[in-house]
Backbone as CSV, one residue per row, in Angstrom:
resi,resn,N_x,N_y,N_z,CA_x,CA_y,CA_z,C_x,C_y,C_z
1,UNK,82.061,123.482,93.317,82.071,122.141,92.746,80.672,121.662,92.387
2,UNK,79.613,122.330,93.157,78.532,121.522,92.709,77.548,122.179,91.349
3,UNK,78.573,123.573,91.626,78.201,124.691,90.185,78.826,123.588,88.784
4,UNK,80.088,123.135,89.075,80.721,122.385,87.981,80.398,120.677,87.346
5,UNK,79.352,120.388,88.701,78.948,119.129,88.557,77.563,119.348,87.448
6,UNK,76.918,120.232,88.067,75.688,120.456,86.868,75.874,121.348,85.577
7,UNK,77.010,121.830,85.427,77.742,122.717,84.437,78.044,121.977,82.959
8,UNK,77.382,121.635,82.028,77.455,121.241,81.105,78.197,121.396,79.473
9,UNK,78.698,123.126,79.513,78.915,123.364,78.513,79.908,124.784,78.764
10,UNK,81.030,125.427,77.981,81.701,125.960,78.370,81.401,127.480,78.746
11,UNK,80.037,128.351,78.100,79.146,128.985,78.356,78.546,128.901,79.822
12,UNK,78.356,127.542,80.302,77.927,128.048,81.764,78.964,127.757,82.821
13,UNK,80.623,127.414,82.154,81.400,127.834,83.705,82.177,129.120,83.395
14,UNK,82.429,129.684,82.146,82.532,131.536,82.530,82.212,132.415,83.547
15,UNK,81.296,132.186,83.835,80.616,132.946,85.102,81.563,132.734,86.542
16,UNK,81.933,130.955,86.273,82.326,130.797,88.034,83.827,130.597,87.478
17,UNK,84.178,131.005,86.376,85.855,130.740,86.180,87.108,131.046,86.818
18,UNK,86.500,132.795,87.236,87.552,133.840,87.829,88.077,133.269,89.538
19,UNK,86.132,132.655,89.682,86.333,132.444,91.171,86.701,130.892,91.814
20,UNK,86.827,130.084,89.956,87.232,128.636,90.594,88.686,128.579,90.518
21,UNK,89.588,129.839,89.604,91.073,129.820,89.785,91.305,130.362,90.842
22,UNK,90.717,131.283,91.319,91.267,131.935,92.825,90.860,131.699,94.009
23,UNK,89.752,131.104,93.791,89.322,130.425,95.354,89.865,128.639,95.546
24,UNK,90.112,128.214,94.363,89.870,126.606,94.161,91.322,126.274,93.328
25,UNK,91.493,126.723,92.796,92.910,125.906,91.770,93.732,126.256,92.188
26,UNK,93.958,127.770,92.679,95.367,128.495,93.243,95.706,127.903,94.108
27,UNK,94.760,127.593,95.432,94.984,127.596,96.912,95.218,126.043,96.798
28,UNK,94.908,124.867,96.003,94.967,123.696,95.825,96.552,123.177,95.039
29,UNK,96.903,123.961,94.541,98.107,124.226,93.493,98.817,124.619,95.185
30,UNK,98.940,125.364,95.514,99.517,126.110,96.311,99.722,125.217,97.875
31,UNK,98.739,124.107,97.825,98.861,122.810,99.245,99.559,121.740,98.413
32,UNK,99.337,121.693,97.051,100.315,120.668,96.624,101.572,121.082,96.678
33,UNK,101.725,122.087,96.195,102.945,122.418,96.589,104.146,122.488,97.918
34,UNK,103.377,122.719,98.769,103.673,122.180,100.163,103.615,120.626,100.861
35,UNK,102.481,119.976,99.999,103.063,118.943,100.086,104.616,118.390,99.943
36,UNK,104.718,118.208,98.465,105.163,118.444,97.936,106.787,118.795,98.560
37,UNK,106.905,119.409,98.749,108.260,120.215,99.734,108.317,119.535,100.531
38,UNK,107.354,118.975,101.239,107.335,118.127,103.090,107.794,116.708,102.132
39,UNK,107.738,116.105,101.465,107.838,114.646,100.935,109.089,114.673,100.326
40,UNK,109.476,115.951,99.636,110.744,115.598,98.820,111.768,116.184,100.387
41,UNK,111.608,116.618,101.293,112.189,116.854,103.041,112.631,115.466,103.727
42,UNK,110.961,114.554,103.344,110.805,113.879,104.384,111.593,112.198,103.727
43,UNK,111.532,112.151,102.166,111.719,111.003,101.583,112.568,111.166,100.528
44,UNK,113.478,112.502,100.562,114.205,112.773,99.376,114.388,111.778,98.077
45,UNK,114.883,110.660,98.770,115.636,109.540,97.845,114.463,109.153,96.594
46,UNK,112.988,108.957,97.203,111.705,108.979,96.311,112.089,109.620,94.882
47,UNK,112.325,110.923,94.942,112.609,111.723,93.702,111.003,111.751,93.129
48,UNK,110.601,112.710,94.058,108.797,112.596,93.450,108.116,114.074,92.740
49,UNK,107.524,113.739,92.108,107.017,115.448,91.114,105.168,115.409,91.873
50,UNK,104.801,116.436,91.504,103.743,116.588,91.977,102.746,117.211,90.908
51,UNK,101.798,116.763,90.647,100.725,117.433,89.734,99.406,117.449,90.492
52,UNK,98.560,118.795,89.583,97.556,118.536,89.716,96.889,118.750,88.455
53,UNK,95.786,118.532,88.838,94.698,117.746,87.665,94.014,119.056,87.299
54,UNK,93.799,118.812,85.969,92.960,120.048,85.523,91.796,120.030,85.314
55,UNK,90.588,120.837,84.893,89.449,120.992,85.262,89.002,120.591,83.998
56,UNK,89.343,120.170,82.703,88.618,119.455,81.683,89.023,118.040,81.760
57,UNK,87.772,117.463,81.333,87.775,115.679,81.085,88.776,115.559,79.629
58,UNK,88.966,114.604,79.691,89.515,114.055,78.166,88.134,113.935,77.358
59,UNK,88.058,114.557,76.270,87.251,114.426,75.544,86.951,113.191,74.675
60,UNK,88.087,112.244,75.421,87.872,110.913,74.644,87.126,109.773,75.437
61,UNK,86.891,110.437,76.509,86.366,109.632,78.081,85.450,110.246,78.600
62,UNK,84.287,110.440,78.234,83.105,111.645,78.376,82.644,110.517,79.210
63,UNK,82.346,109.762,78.365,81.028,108.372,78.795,79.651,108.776,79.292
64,UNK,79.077,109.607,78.726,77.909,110.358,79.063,77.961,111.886,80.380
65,UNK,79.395,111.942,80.473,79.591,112.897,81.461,79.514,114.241,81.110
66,UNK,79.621,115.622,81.486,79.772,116.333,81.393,81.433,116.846,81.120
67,UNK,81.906,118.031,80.327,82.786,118.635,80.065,84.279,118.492,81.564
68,UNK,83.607,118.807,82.109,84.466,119.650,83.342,84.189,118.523,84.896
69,UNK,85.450,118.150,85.318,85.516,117.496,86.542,85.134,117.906,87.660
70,UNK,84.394,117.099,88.235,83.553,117.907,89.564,84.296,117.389,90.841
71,UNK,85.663,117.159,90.708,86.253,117.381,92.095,88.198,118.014,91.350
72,UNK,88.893,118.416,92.538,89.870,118.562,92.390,90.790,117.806,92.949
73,UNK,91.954,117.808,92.470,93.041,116.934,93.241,94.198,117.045,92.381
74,UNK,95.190,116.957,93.326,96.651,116.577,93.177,97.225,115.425,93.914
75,UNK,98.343,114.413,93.509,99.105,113.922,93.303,100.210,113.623,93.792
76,UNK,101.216,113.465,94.774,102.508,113.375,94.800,103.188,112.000,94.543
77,UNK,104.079,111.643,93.270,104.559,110.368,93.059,105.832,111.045,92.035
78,UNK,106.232,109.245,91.944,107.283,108.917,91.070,107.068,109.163,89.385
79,UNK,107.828,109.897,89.003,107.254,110.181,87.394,107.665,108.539,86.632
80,UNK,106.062,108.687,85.565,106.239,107.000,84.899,105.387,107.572,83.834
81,UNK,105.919,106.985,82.658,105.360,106.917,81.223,103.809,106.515,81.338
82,UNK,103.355,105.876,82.046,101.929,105.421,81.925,101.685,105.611,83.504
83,UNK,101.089,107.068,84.018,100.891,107.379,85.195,99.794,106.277,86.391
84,UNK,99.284,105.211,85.447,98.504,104.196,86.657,99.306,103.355,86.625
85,UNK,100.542,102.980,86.805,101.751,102.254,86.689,102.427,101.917,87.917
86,UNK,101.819,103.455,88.969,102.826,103.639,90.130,102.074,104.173,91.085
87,UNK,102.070,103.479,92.217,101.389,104.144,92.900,101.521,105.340,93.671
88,UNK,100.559,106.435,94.272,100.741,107.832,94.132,100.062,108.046,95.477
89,UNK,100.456,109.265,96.459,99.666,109.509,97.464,99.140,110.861,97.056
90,UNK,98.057,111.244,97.241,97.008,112.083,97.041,95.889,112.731,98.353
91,UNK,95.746,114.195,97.747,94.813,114.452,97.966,93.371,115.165,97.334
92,UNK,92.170,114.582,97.517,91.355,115.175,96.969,90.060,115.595,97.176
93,UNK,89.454,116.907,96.536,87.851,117.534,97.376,87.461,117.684,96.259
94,UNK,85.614,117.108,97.195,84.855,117.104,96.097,83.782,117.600,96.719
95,UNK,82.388,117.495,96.074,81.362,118.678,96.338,80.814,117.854,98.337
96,UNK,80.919,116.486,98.342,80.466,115.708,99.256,81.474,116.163,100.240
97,UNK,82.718,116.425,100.257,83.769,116.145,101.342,85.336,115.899,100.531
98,UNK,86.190,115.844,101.187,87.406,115.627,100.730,88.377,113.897,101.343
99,UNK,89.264,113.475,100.461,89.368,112.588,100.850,91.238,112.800,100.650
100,UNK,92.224,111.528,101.033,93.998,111.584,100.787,94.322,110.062,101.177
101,UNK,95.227,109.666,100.522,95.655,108.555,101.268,96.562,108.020,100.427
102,UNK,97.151,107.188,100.077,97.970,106.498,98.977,97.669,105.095,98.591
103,UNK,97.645,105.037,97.242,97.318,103.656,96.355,97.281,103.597,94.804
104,UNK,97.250,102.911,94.064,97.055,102.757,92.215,95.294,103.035,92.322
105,UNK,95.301,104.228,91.180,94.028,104.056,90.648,93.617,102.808,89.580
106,UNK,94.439,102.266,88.704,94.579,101.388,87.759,95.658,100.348,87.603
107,UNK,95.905,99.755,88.586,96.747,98.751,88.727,97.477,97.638,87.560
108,UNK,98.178,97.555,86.634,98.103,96.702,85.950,98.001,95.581,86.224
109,UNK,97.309,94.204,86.164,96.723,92.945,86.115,98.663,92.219,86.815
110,UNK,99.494,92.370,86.374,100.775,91.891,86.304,101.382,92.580,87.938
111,UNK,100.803,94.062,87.723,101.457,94.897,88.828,100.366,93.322,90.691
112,UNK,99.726,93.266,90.189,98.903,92.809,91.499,99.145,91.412,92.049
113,UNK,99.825,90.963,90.766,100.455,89.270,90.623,101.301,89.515,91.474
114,UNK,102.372,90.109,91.122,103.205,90.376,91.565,103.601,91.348,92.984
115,UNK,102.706,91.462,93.324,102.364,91.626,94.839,101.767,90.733,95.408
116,UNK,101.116,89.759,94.791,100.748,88.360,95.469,101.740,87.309,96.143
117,UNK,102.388,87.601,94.277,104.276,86.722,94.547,104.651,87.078,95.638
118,UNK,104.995,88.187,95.801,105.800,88.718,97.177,105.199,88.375,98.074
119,UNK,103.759,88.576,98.660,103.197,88.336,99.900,103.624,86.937,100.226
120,UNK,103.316,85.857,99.081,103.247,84.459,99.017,104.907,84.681,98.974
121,UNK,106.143,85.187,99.152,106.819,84.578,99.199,107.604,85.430,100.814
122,UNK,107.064,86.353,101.345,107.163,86.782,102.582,105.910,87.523,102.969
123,UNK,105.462,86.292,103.514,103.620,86.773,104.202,103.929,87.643,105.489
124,UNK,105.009,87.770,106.391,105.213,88.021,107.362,105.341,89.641,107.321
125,UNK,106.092,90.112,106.427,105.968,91.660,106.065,104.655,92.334,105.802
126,UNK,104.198,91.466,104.985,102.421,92.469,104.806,101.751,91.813,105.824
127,UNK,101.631,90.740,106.461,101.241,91.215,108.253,101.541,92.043,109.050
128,UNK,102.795,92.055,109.267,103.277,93.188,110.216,102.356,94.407,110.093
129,UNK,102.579,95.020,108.265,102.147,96.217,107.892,100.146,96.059,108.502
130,UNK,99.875,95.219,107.768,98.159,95.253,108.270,98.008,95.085,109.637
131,UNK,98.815,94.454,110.485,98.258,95.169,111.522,98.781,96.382,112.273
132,UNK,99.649,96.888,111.736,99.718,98.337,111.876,98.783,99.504,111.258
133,UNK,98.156,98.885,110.652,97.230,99.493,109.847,96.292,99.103,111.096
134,UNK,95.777,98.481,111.169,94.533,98.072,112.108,94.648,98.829,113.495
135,UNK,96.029,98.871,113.941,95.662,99.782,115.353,95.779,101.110,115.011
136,UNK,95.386,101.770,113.906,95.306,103.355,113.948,93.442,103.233,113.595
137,UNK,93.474,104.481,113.148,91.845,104.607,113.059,91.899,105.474,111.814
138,UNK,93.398,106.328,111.163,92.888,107.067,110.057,92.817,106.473,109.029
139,UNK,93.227,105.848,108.788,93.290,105.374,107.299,92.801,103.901,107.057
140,UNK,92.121,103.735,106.609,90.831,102.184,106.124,91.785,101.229,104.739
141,UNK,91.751,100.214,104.567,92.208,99.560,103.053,90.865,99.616,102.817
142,UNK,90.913,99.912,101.377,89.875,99.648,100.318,89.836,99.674,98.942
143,UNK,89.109,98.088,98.604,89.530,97.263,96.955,88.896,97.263,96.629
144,UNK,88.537,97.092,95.266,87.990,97.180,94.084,88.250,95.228,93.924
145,UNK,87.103,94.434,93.987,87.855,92.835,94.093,87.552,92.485,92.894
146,UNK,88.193,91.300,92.742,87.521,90.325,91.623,86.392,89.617,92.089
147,UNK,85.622,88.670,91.537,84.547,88.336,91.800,85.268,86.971,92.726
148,UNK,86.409,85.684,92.134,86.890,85.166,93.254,88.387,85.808,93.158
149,UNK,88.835,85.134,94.900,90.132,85.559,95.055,90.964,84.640,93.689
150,UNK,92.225,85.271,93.349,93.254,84.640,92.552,93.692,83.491,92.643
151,UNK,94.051,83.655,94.176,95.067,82.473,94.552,94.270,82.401,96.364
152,UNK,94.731,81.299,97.187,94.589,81.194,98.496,95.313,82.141,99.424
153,UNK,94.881,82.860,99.954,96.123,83.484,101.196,96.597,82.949,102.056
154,UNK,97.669,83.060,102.641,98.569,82.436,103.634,98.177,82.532,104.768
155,UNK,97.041,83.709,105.242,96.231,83.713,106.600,95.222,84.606,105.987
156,UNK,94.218,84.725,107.178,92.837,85.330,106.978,93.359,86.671,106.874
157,UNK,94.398,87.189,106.880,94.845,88.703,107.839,94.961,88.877,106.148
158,UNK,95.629,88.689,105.212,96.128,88.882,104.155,94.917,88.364,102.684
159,UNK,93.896,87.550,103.326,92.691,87.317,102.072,92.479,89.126,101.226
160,UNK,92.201,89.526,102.001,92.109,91.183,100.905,93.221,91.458,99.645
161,UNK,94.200,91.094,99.976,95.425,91.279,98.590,95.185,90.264,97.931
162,UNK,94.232,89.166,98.073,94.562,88.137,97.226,93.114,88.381,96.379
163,UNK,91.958,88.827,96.953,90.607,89.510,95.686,91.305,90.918,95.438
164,UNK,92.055,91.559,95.829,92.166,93.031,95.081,92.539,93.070,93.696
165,UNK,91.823,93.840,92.972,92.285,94.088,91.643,92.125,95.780,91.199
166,UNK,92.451,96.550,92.652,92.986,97.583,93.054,92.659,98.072,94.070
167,UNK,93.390,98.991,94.654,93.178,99.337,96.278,93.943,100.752,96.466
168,UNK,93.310,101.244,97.669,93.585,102.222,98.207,93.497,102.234,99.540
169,UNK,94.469,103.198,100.235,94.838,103.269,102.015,94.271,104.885,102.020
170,UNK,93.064,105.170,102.506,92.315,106.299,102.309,92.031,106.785,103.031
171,UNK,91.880,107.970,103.794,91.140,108.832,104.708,89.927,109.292,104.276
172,UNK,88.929,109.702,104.638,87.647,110.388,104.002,87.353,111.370,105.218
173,UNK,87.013,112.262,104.787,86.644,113.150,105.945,85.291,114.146,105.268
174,UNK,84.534,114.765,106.235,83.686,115.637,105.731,84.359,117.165,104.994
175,UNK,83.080,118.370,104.879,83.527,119.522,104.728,83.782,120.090,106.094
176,UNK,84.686,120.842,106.957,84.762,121.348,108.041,85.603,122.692,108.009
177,UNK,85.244,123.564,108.772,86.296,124.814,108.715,87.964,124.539,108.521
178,UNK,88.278,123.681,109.499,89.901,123.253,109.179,90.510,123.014,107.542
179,UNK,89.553,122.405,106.748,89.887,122.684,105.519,90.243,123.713,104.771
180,UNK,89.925,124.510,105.634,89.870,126.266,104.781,91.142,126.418,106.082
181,UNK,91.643,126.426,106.170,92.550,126.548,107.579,94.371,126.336,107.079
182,UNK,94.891,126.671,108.169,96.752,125.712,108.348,96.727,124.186,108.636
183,UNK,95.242,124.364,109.188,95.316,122.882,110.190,95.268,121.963,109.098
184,UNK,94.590,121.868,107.801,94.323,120.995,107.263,96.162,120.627,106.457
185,UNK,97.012,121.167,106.205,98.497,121.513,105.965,99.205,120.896,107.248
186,UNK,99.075,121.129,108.235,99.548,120.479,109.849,99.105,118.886,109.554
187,UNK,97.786,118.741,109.351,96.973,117.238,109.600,97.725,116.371,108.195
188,UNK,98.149,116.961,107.203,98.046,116.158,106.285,99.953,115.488,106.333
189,UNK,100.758,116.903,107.000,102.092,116.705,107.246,102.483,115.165,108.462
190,UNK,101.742,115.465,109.130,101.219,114.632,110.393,101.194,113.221,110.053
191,UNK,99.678,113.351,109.366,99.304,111.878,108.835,99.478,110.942,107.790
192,UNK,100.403,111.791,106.895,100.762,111.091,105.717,102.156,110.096,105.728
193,UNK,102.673,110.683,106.800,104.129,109.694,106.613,103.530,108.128,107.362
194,UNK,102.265,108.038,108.091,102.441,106.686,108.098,102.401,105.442,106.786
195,UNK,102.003,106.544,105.535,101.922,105.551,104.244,103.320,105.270,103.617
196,UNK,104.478,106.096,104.155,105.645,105.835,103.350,106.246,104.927,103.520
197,UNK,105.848,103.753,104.433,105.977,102.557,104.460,105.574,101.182,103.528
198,UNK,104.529,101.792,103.460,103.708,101.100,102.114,104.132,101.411,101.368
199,UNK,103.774,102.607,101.043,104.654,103.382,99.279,105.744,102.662,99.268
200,UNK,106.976,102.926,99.469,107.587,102.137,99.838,107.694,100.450,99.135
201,UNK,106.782,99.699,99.517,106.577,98.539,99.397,105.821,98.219,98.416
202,UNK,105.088,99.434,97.831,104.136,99.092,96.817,105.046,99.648,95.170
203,UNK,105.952,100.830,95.764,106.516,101.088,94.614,108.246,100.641,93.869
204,UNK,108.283,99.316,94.632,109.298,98.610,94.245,108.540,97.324,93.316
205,UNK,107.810,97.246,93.155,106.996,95.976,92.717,107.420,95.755,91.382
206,UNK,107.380,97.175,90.493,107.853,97.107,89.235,109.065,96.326,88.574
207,UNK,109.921,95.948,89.919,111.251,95.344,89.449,111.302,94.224,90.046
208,UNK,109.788,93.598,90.944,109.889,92.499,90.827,109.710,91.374,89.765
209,UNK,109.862,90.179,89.345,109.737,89.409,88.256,108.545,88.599,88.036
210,UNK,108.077,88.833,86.626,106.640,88.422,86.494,106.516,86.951,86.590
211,UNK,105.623,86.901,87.845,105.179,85.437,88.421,104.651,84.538,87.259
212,UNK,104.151,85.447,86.252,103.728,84.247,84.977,104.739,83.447,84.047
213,UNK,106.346,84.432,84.256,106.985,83.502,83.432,107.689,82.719,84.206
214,UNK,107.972,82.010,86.076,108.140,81.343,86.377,107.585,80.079,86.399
């Protein structure tokens, strides 16, 4: 990855090509896939597909970047015409460390209202959930805010949903041998179903009703 971060042009990732499909895309393809299997086991009714991401940028979204993405990752969610629509649990490694957790990378403006609506119209459910969140230690909330909150929150416990203007329930971890391991396949089977509660809650939103035309 850090060959692909300074890798500029398609001439200098030939060299590491052979060894980024067989050391890096296969074996990553190959944990999504097991994901993957454990979620459609564990949450059938979801009906979830799994992708992963490929190693060129959109050439329409360079923004001074280089060709080729310098981390990998896959995906497990609900298939949607406009994939930042829905939120998705993931995992992903990059040259620093690897990270997983579930949330919207791109939230639509409407999608976040409308998780406000709901909080503001049963604050008592996304308490419960945050402080279940609070007595574990793996997984952190973390937003992307507006500069002020939207609206007032109903308690101090719940001010974070009301500046988010996207978020994620994330693990971060370093590089460690277990990554290269079963264990990291064990840890992720383990620790991921505490988000299907959220998911859950985050991916019904779509059919709630937009708070702007009440």
């Amino acid at each position: 990855m850090w060959g692909i971060r300074f890798t500029m042009s398609g001439a200098g990732l030939r060299p590491i090509r052979r060894f980024y499909l067989e050391h890096f895309y296969r074996p990553m393809t190959e944990l999504a896939d097991e994901i993957y299997a454990f979620f459609a086991g564990t949450a059938a009714g979801l009906r979830m597909v799994r992708k992963v991401t490929r190693i060129y940028r959109d050439a329409r979204r360079l923004h001074g970047r280089g060709p080729y993405k310098e981390s990998l990752w896959f995906t497990v969610e609900q298939p949607s015409e406009q994939w930042t629509a829905r939120p998705v649990f993931w995992f992903e490694l990059m040259p620093e460390g690897w990270t997983c957790g579930m949330g919207y990378y791109m939230p639509r403006p409407v999608t976040m209202a409308k998780l406000r609506a709901r909080i503001d119209r049963d604050p008592g459910t996304m308490e419960k959930m945050m402080r279940a969140l609070s007595r574990q230690e793996t997984f952190v909330l973390e937003t992307e805010d507006y500069r002020r909150p939207k609206s007032a929150a109903p308690s101090a416990l719940l001010e974070p949903w009301y500046r988010a203007k996207s978020f994620s329930i994330t693990h971060s971890d370093k590089l460690t041998d277990a990554l290269f391991s079963r264990e990291i396949v064990d840890w992720l089977k383990e620790q991921l179903p505490f988000l299907l509660p959220w998911y859950d809650y985050f991916v019904t939103l779509d059919a709630d009703p937009d708070p702007r035309d009440l």
